[in-house]
Coordinates of C-alpha atoms in Angstrom, one line a residue:
Chain A
M1 CA -19.6 -14.3 -12.7
I2 CA -17.3 -14.5 -15.7
P3 CA -13.8 -15.9 -16.3
A4 CA -11.1 -13.4 -15.5
A5 CA -9.6 -14.1 -18.9
D6 CA -12.8 -12.8 -20.5
V7 CA -12.9 -9.4 -18.8
R8 CA -12.7 -6.4 -21.2
I9 CA -11.9 -2.8 -20.8
G10 CA -15.1 -1.0 -19.7
D11 CA -16.4 -3.9 -17.6
R12 CA -17.7 -3.0 -14.2
L13 CA -16.4 -5.6 -11.6
R14 CA -17.0 -6.1 -7.9
T15 CA -14.3 -7.2 -5.5
R16 CA -14.9 -9.8 -2.8
L17 CA -15.2 -7.0 -0.2
G18 CA -17.8 -5.2 -2.3
A19 CA -15.7 -2.4 -3.9
E20 CA -16.5 -1.8 -7.5
L21 CA -14.3 -0.7 -10.4
T22 CA -14.7 0.0 -14.1
V23 CA -11.7 -1.6 -15.8
T24 CA -9.6 1.0 -17.7
R25 CA -6.5 -1.2 -17.8
I26 CA -5.6 -4.9 -17.6
D27 CA -2.1 -5.6 -16.3
P28 CA -0.7 -8.9 -17.5
G29 CA 0.9 -9.8 -14.2
F30 CA 0.6 -9.4 -10.5
M31 CA 3.5 -9.3 -8.1
D32 CA 5.5 -11.7 -10.3
R33 CA 3.0 -14.5 -9.6
E34 CA 2.4 -16.9 -12.4
G35 CA -1.1 -17.1 -13.8
M36 CA -2.3 -13.9 -12.4
L37 CA -3.4 -10.5 -13.9
A38 CA -4.8 -7.3 -12.4
F39 CA -7.7 -5.1 -13.3
V40 CA -7.2 -1.4 -12.7
E41 CA -9.6 1.5 -12.8
D42 CA -7.5 4.7 -13.3
S43 CA -10.0 7.4 -13.8
D44 CA -11.1 10.8 -12.5
E45 CA -13.4 8.8 -10.2
Q46 CA -11.0 6.5 -8.5
W47 CA -7.8 4.4 -8.8
L48 CA -8.6 0.8 -7.7
K49 CA -6.8 -2.4 -8.4
M50 CA -8.2 -5.9 -8.3
P51 CA -6.0 -9.0 -9.0
A52 CA -7.3 -12.3 -10.2
R53 CA -6.1 -15.7 -11.2
L54 CA -6.4 -16.4 -14.9
G55 CA -8.5 -19.5 -14.2
A56 CA -10.8 -17.8 -11.7
D57 CA -14.2 -16.2 -12.1
V58 CA -14.8 -12.6 -11.2
E59 CA -18.1 -10.8 -10.4
L60 CA -19.3 -8.8 -13.4
V61 CA -21.6 -6.0 -12.4
R62 CA -22.1 -4.4 -15.8
R63 CA -20.8 -4.7 -19.3
P64 CA -21.1 -1.7 -21.7
G65 CA -23.5 -2.2 -24.6
T66 CA -25.2 -5.2 -23.0
G67 CA -28.1 -5.7 -20.6
T68 CA -25.6 -7.1 -18.1
Chain B
M1 CA 12.4 12.8 7.5
A2 CA 11.2 16.4 7.2
L3 CA 8.3 16.7 4.8
P4 CA 6.9 19.7 3.0
W5 CA 3.4 18.4 3.4
D6 CA 1.2 18.2 6.4
L7 CA -0.1 14.8 7.2
S8 CA -3.1 13.8 9.3
G9 CA -2.8 11.1 11.9
I10 CA -5.2 8.1 12.2
D11 CA -7.0 10.0 14.9
G12 CA -7.9 12.8 12.5
G13 CA -5.6 15.4 14.0
P14 CA -2.4 16.6 12.5
L15 CA 0.5 14.1 12.6
E16 CA 3.0 15.5 15.0
R17 CA 6.1 16.4 13.1
E18 CA 8.3 15.3 15.9
L19 CA 7.2 11.7 15.1
L20 CA 9.1 11.9 11.8
D21 CA 11.5 14.9 11.9
G22 CA 15.2 13.8 12.2
K23 CA 14.4 10.2 11.8
T24 CA 14.8 7.4 9.2
V25 CA 11.3 6.5 8.3
L26 CA 10.0 3.3 6.7
V27 CA 6.8 4.3 5.0
V28 CA 4.4 1.4 4.4
N29 CA 0.9 1.5 2.9
V30 CA -1.2 -0.9 5.0
A31 CA -4.5 -2.7 4.8
S32 CA -6.4 -4.7 7.4
R33 CA -8.0 -7.4 5.2
C34 CA -5.1 -8.4 3.0
G35 CA -3.2 -11.7 2.8
L36 CA -0.1 -9.7 3.7
T37 CA -1.7 -8.1 6.8
P38 CA 0.4 -10.4 9.1
Q39 CA 3.4 -8.2 8.0
Y40 CA 2.2 -5.9 10.8
E41 CA 4.0 -8.3 13.1
G42 CA 7.3 -7.7 11.4
L43 CA 6.8 -4.0 11.1
E44 CA 6.1 -3.8 14.9
R45 CA 9.2 -5.8 15.6
L46 CA 11.2 -3.4 13.5
Q47 CA 9.7 -0.5 15.5
R48 CA 10.7 -2.2 18.7
R49 CA 14.2 -3.0 17.5
Y50 CA 15.1 0.3 15.9
G51 CA 12.4 2.7 17.0
G52 CA 13.1 5.7 19.2
D53 CA 14.8 9.0 18.4
R54 CA 16.2 7.9 15.1
F55 CA 13.8 5.5 13.4
T56 CA 10.1 4.9 13.0
V57 CA 7.7 2.9 10.8
L58 CA 4.9 5.0 9.4
G59 CA 1.8 3.2 8.5
V60 CA -0.4 4.6 5.7
P61 CA -3.8 3.0 5.5
C62 CA -5.0 2.8 1.9
N63 CA -8.2 1.4 0.4
Q64 CA -7.1 1.3 -3.2
F65 CA -6.2 -2.3 -3.4
A66 CA -9.3 -4.4 -3.8
G67 CA -11.0 -2.3 -1.1
Q68 CA -9.0 -4.2 1.6
E69 CA -9.0 -1.2 4.0
P70 CA -12.7 -0.4 4.2
G71 CA -12.9 0.5 7.9
T72 CA -13.2 3.8 9.6
P73 CA -10.0 5.3 11.2
E74 CA -11.2 4.1 14.6
E75 CA -11.7 0.5 13.3
I76 CA -8.3 0.5 11.7
Q77 CA -6.7 1.7 14.8
E78 CA -8.5 -0.8 17.0
F79 CA -7.6 -3.6 14.6
C80 CA -3.9 -2.7 14.5
S81 CA -3.5 -2.3 18.2
A82 CA -5.7 -5.2 19.3
T83 CA -4.5 -7.7 16.8
Y84 CA -0.9 -6.8 16.3
G85 CA -0.1 -4.5 19.2
T86 CA 1.3 -1.8 16.9
T87 CA 2.9 1.2 18.5
F88 CA 4.2 3.0 15.4
P89 CA 2.4 6.1 14.0
M90 CA -0.3 5.9 11.4
T91 CA -1.6 8.5 9.0
G92 CA -5.2 8.9 8.0
K93 CA -6.3 7.0 4.9
L94 CA -4.4 8.2 1.9
E95 CA -4.6 7.5 -1.8
V96 CA -1.2 6.3 -3.0
N97 CA -1.9 5.9 -6.7
G98 CA -3.9 7.7 -9.4
R99 CA -4.8 11.3 -10.0
R100 CA -5.8 12.0 -6.4
R101 CA -2.7 10.4 -4.8
H102 CA -1.2 12.3 -1.9
P103 CA 1.9 14.4 -2.8
L104 CA 3.9 12.2 -0.4
Y105 CA 3.3 9.3 -2.8
A106 CA 3.9 11.3 -5.9
W107 CA 7.3 11.9 -4.4
L108 CA 8.0 8.3 -3.1
T109 CA 6.9 6.5 -6.2
A110 CA 9.5 8.3 -8.3
T111 CA 12.0 6.0 -6.6
P112 CA 12.7 2.7 -8.4
D113 CA 12.8 -0.6 -6.7
A114 CA 15.8 -3.0 -6.8
D115 CA 14.8 -4.0 -10.4
G116 CA 14.8 -0.4 -11.5
R117 CA 11.0 0.0 -11.7
A118 CA 9.5 3.2 -10.4
G119 CA 5.9 4.3 -10.6
E120 CA 2.7 3.0 -9.1
V121 CA 2.6 1.2 -5.8
E122 CA 1.9 -2.4 -6.7
W123 CA -0.1 -3.6 -3.7
N124 CA -0.6 -3.3 0.1
F125 CA 2.6 -3.3 2.2
E126 CA 5.0 -1.7 -0.2
K127 CA 7.9 -0.1 1.7
F128 CA 9.9 3.1 1.2
L129 CA 12.9 4.0 3.3
V130 CA 13.5 7.7 3.8
T131 CA 16.5 9.2 5.5
P132 CA 16.5 12.1 8.0
A133 CA 17.7 14.3 5.1
G134 CA 14.7 13.4 3.1
E135 CA 16.3 11.0 0.6
V136 CA 14.4 7.9 -0.5
T137 CA 17.1 5.3 -0.4
A138 CA 15.2 2.1 -0.9
R139 CA 11.9 0.7 -2.2
F140 CA 10.8 -2.8 -1.3
R141 CA 7.8 -4.4 -3.1
P142 CA 5.0 -6.0 -1.0
P143 CA 6.3 -9.6 -0.9
V144 CA 9.6 -8.4 0.8
E145 CA 9.0 -9.1 4.5
P146 CA 9.7 -6.2 6.9
E147 CA 12.5 -8.1 8.6
D148 CA 14.1 -9.3 5.3
Q149 CA 17.8 -8.8 5.4
R150 CA 17.6 -6.3 2.6
V151 CA 15.3 -4.1 4.7
T152 CA 17.2 -4.3 7.9
A153 CA 20.5 -3.7 6.1
A154 CA 19.1 -0.5 4.5
I155 CA 17.8 0.7 7.8
E156 CA 21.1 0.1 9.5
R157 CA 23.0 1.9 6.7
S158 CA 20.8 4.9 7.2
L159 CA 21.3 4.8 11.0
K160 CA 25.1 4.7 10.8

Protein backbone atom coordinates (compact mmCIF):
# COMPACT_ATOMS: atom_id res chain seq x y z
CA MET A 1 0.00 0.00 0.00
CA ILE A 2 1.18 3.51 -0.71
CA PRO A 3 -0.37 6.94 -0.10
CA ALA A 4 -2.57 8.01 -2.96
CA ALA A 5 -0.63 11.26 -3.14
CA ASP A 6 2.53 9.28 -3.99
CA VAL A 7 1.12 7.45 -7.01
CA ARG A 8 2.99 8.15 -10.24
CA ILE A 9 2.25 7.69 -13.91
CA GLY A 10 3.12 4.10 -14.79
CA ASP A 11 2.21 2.62 -11.41
CA ARG A 12 0.07 -0.50 -11.53
CA LEU A 13 -2.77 -0.29 -8.97
CA ARG A 14 -5.49 -2.66 -7.82
CA THR A 15 -8.99 -1.51 -6.90
CA ARG A 16 -10.85 -2.87 -3.87
CA LEU A 17 -12.82 -5.16 -6.18
CA GLY A 18 -9.67 -6.56 -7.74
CA ALA A 19 -9.56 -4.71 -11.06
CA GLU A 20 -6.11 -3.48 -12.03
CA LEU A 21 -4.98 -0.43 -13.94
CA THR A 22 -1.71 1.09 -15.07
CA VAL A 23 -1.97 4.80 -14.40
CA THR A 24 -1.65 6.92 -17.54
CA ARG A 25 -3.31 10.02 -16.12
CA ILE A 26 -4.03 11.51 -12.71
CA ASP A 27 -7.10 13.75 -12.54
CA PRO A 28 -6.82 16.38 -9.79
CA GLY A 29 -10.46 16.06 -8.71
CA PHE A 30 -13.36 13.65 -8.58
CA MET A 31 -17.00 14.63 -8.87
CA ASP A 32 -16.28 18.02 -7.29
CA ARG A 33 -15.48 16.35 -3.96
CA GLU A 34 -12.76 18.00 -1.94
CA GLY A 35 -9.61 16.08 -1.18
CA MET A 36 -10.06 13.50 -3.91
CA LEU A 37 -8.27 12.59 -7.10
CA ALA A 38 -8.72 9.91 -9.72
CA PHE A 39 -6.30 7.56 -11.39
CA VAL A 40 -7.07 6.64 -14.99
CA GLU A 41 -5.69 4.09 -17.40
CA ASP A 42 -6.50 5.27 -20.93
CA SER A 43 -4.64 2.86 -23.16
CA ASP A 44 -5.16 0.42 -26.00
CA GLU A 45 -5.66 -2.24 -23.32
CA GLN A 46 -8.44 -0.61 -21.36
CA TRP A 47 -10.01 2.53 -19.97
CA LEU A 48 -10.47 2.27 -16.21
CA LYS A 49 -10.89 4.89 -13.50
CA MET A 50 -10.16 4.58 -9.79
CA PRO A 51 -10.86 7.48 -7.42
CA ALA A 52 -9.08 7.88 -4.09
CA ARG A 53 -8.95 10.25 -1.17
CA LEU A 54 -5.70 12.18 -1.00
CA GLY A 55 -5.04 10.93 2.53
CA ALA A 56 -5.88 7.30 1.77
CA ASP A 57 -3.61 4.41 0.86
CA VAL A 58 -4.00 2.52 -2.40
CA GLU A 59 -2.77 -0.93 -3.36
CA LEU A 60 0.35 -0.76 -5.51
CA VAL A 61 0.83 -3.88 -7.62
CA ARG A 62 3.93 -2.78 -9.51
CA ARG A 63 6.06 0.30 -10.06
CA PRO A 64 8.19 0.57 -13.20
CA GLY A 65 11.92 0.40 -12.62
CA THR A 66 11.65 -1.09 -9.15
CA GLY A 67 11.29 -4.56 -7.75
CA THR A 68 7.80 -3.68 -6.54
CA MET B 1 -34.92 7.62 -29.83
CA ALA B 2 -33.96 5.98 -33.09
CA LEU B 3 -30.34 4.90 -33.14
CA PRO B 4 -28.15 4.01 -36.10
CA TRP B 5 -26.44 1.32 -34.01
CA ASP B 6 -27.68 -2.07 -32.97
CA LEU B 7 -27.57 -2.66 -29.25
CA SER B 8 -27.58 -5.96 -27.42
CA GLY B 9 -29.89 -6.48 -24.50
CA ILE B 10 -28.75 -7.76 -21.12
CA ASP B 11 -30.00 -11.21 -22.16
CA GLY B 12 -27.50 -11.28 -25.03
CA GLY B 13 -30.06 -10.95 -27.80
CA PRO B 14 -30.66 -7.80 -29.81
CA LEU B 15 -32.36 -5.00 -27.91
CA GLU B 16 -35.77 -4.65 -29.52
CA ARG B 17 -35.96 -1.33 -31.31
CA GLU B 18 -39.55 -0.82 -30.23
CA LEU B 19 -38.27 -0.40 -26.68
CA LEU B 20 -36.61 2.87 -27.74
CA ASP B 21 -38.02 4.07 -31.05
CA GLY B 22 -40.36 7.05 -30.76
CA LYS B 23 -39.56 7.53 -27.07
CA THR B 24 -37.72 9.97 -24.90
CA VAL B 25 -34.93 7.90 -23.36
CA LEU B 26 -32.88 8.51 -20.22
CA VAL B 27 -29.64 6.63 -20.86
CA VAL B 28 -27.75 5.77 -17.66
CA ASN B 29 -24.53 3.81 -17.20
CA VAL B 30 -25.09 1.61 -14.18
CA ALA B 31 -23.07 -0.54 -11.79
CA SER B 32 -24.11 -2.96 -9.07
CA ARG B 33 -21.37 -2.29 -6.51
CA CYS B 34 -21.18 1.49 -6.40
CA GLY B 35 -22.12 3.91 -3.64
CA LEU B 36 -24.60 5.37 -6.10
CA THR B 37 -26.26 2.02 -6.85
CA PRO B 38 -29.35 2.99 -4.77
CA GLN B 39 -30.11 5.41 -7.62
CA TYR B 40 -31.74 2.35 -9.20
CA GLU B 41 -34.69 3.09 -6.93
CA GLY B 42 -35.18 6.56 -8.37
CA LEU B 43 -34.66 5.32 -11.90
CA GLU B 44 -37.35 2.70 -11.43
CA ARG B 45 -39.72 5.31 -10.00
CA LEU B 46 -39.10 7.44 -13.11
CA GLN B 47 -39.89 4.42 -15.24
CA ARG B 48 -43.15 3.81 -13.40
CA ARG B 49 -44.09 7.51 -13.42
CA TYR B 50 -43.31 8.33 -17.06
CA GLY B 51 -42.72 4.97 -18.72
CA GLY B 52 -44.92 3.59 -21.42
CA ASP B 53 -45.24 4.51 -25.07
CA ARG B 54 -43.33 7.77 -24.79
CA PHE B 55 -40.53 7.36 -22.24
CA THR B 56 -38.12 4.80 -20.93
CA VAL B 57 -34.99 4.56 -18.86
CA LEU B 58 -32.23 2.58 -20.56
CA GLY B 59 -29.64 1.04 -18.23
CA VAL B 60 -26.14 0.48 -19.60
CA PRO B 61 -23.99 -1.75 -17.37
CA CYS B 62 -20.35 -0.67 -17.45
CA ASN B 63 -17.32 -2.05 -15.62
CA GLN B 64 -14.95 0.84 -16.33
CA PHE B 65 -15.34 2.61 -13.00
CA ALA B 66 -13.19 0.82 -10.41
CA GLY B 67 -14.50 -2.48 -11.74
CA GLN B 68 -17.80 -1.97 -9.92
CA GLU B 69 -19.86 -3.96 -12.44
CA PRO B 70 -17.91 -7.25 -12.44
CA GLY B 71 -20.82 -9.67 -12.77
CA THR B 72 -22.13 -11.67 -15.66
CA PRO B 73 -25.22 -10.38 -17.48
CA GLU B 74 -27.30 -12.94 -15.59
CA GLU B 75 -25.91 -11.72 -12.25
CA ILE B 76 -26.55 -8.09 -13.17
CA GLN B 77 -30.09 -8.83 -14.24
CA GLU B 78 -30.80 -10.85 -11.11
CA PHE B 79 -29.33 -8.12 -8.88
CA CYS B 80 -31.40 -5.37 -10.49
CA SER B 81 -34.69 -7.19 -10.48
CA ALA B 82 -34.32 -8.83 -7.07
CA THR B 83 -32.87 -5.84 -5.23
CA TYR B 84 -34.57 -2.93 -6.94
CA GLY B 85 -37.42 -4.49 -8.90
CA THR B 86 -36.30 -2.79 -12.09
CA THR B 87 -38.52 -3.07 -15.12
CA PHE B 88 -36.70 -0.79 -17.59
CA PRO B 89 -34.58 -2.27 -20.39
CA MET B 90 -30.87 -2.86 -20.00
CA THR B 91 -28.20 -3.30 -22.63
CA GLY B 92 -25.34 -5.72 -22.42
CA LYS B 93 -22.16 -4.42 -20.82
CA LEU B 94 -20.69 -1.54 -22.80
CA GLU B 95 -17.57 0.57 -22.63
CA VAL B 96 -18.52 4.22 -22.29
CA ASN B 97 -15.05 5.82 -22.27
CA GLY B 98 -11.77 5.20 -24.02
CA ARG B 99 -10.70 3.95 -27.40
CA ARG B 100 -13.14 1.05 -27.39
CA ARG B 101 -16.18 2.98 -26.25
CA HIS B 102 -19.43 2.12 -27.97
CA PRO B 103 -20.46 4.58 -30.74
CA LEU B 104 -23.56 5.35 -28.68
CA TYR B 105 -21.29 6.92 -26.08
CA ALA B 106 -19.05 8.64 -28.60
CA TRP B 107 -22.24 10.41 -29.62
CA LEU B 108 -23.69 11.03 -26.15
CA THR B 109 -20.50 12.38 -24.60
CA ALA B 110 -20.24 15.14 -27.21
CA THR B 111 -23.06 16.78 -25.23
CA PRO B 112 -22.01 19.17 -22.46
CA ASP B 113 -23.43 19.13 -18.95
CA ALA B 114 -24.98 22.16 -17.25
CA ASP B 115 -21.51 23.58 -16.63
CA GLY B 116 -20.58 23.31 -20.28
CA ARG B 117 -18.30 20.30 -19.87
CA ALA B 118 -18.50 17.62 -22.56
CA GLY B 119 -16.28 14.57 -22.89
CA GLU B 120 -15.75 11.50 -20.74
CA VAL B 121 -18.39 9.99 -18.55
CA GLU B 122 -17.27 10.88 -15.04
CA TRP B 123 -18.55 7.89 -13.07
CA ASN B 124 -21.38 5.41 -12.71
CA PHE B 125 -24.94 6.75 -13.04
CA GLU B 126 -24.32 9.62 -15.46
CA LYS B 127 -27.55 10.43 -17.28
CA PHE B 128 -28.27 11.58 -20.83
CA LEU B 129 -31.74 12.55 -22.00
CA VAL B 130 -32.46 11.83 -25.67
CA THR B 131 -35.62 12.97 -27.45
CA PRO B 132 -37.60 10.82 -29.88
CA ALA B 133 -35.99 12.86 -32.68
CA GLY B 134 -32.56 11.76 -31.49
CA GLU B 135 -31.43 15.01 -29.90
CA VAL B 136 -29.46 14.83 -26.67
CA THR B 137 -31.10 17.61 -24.67
CA ALA B 138 -29.59 17.19 -21.23
CA ARG B 139 -26.68 15.60 -19.41
CA PHE B 140 -26.67 15.09 -15.68
CA ARG B 141 -23.55 14.10 -13.76
CA PRO B 142 -23.69 11.13 -11.36
CA PRO B 143 -24.51 13.00 -8.13
CA VAL B 144 -27.73 14.35 -9.67
CA GLU B 145 -30.44 12.04 -8.38
CA PRO B 146 -32.82 10.54 -10.94
CA GLU B 147 -35.80 12.34 -9.42
CA ASP B 148 -34.02 15.67 -9.11
CA GLN B 149 -36.25 18.48 -10.33
CA ARG B 150 -33.78 19.25 -13.13
CA VAL B 151 -34.18 15.71 -14.48
CA THR B 152 -37.95 15.52 -14.21
CA ALA B 153 -38.35 18.98 -15.74
CA ALA B 154 -36.19 17.96 -18.72
CA ILE B 155 -38.22 14.76 -19.15
CA GLU B 156 -41.49 16.67 -18.99
CA ARG B 157 -40.27 19.24 -21.52
CA SER B 158 -39.45 16.43 -23.90
CA LEU B 159 -42.83 14.80 -23.37
CA LYS B 160 -44.82 17.99 -24.08
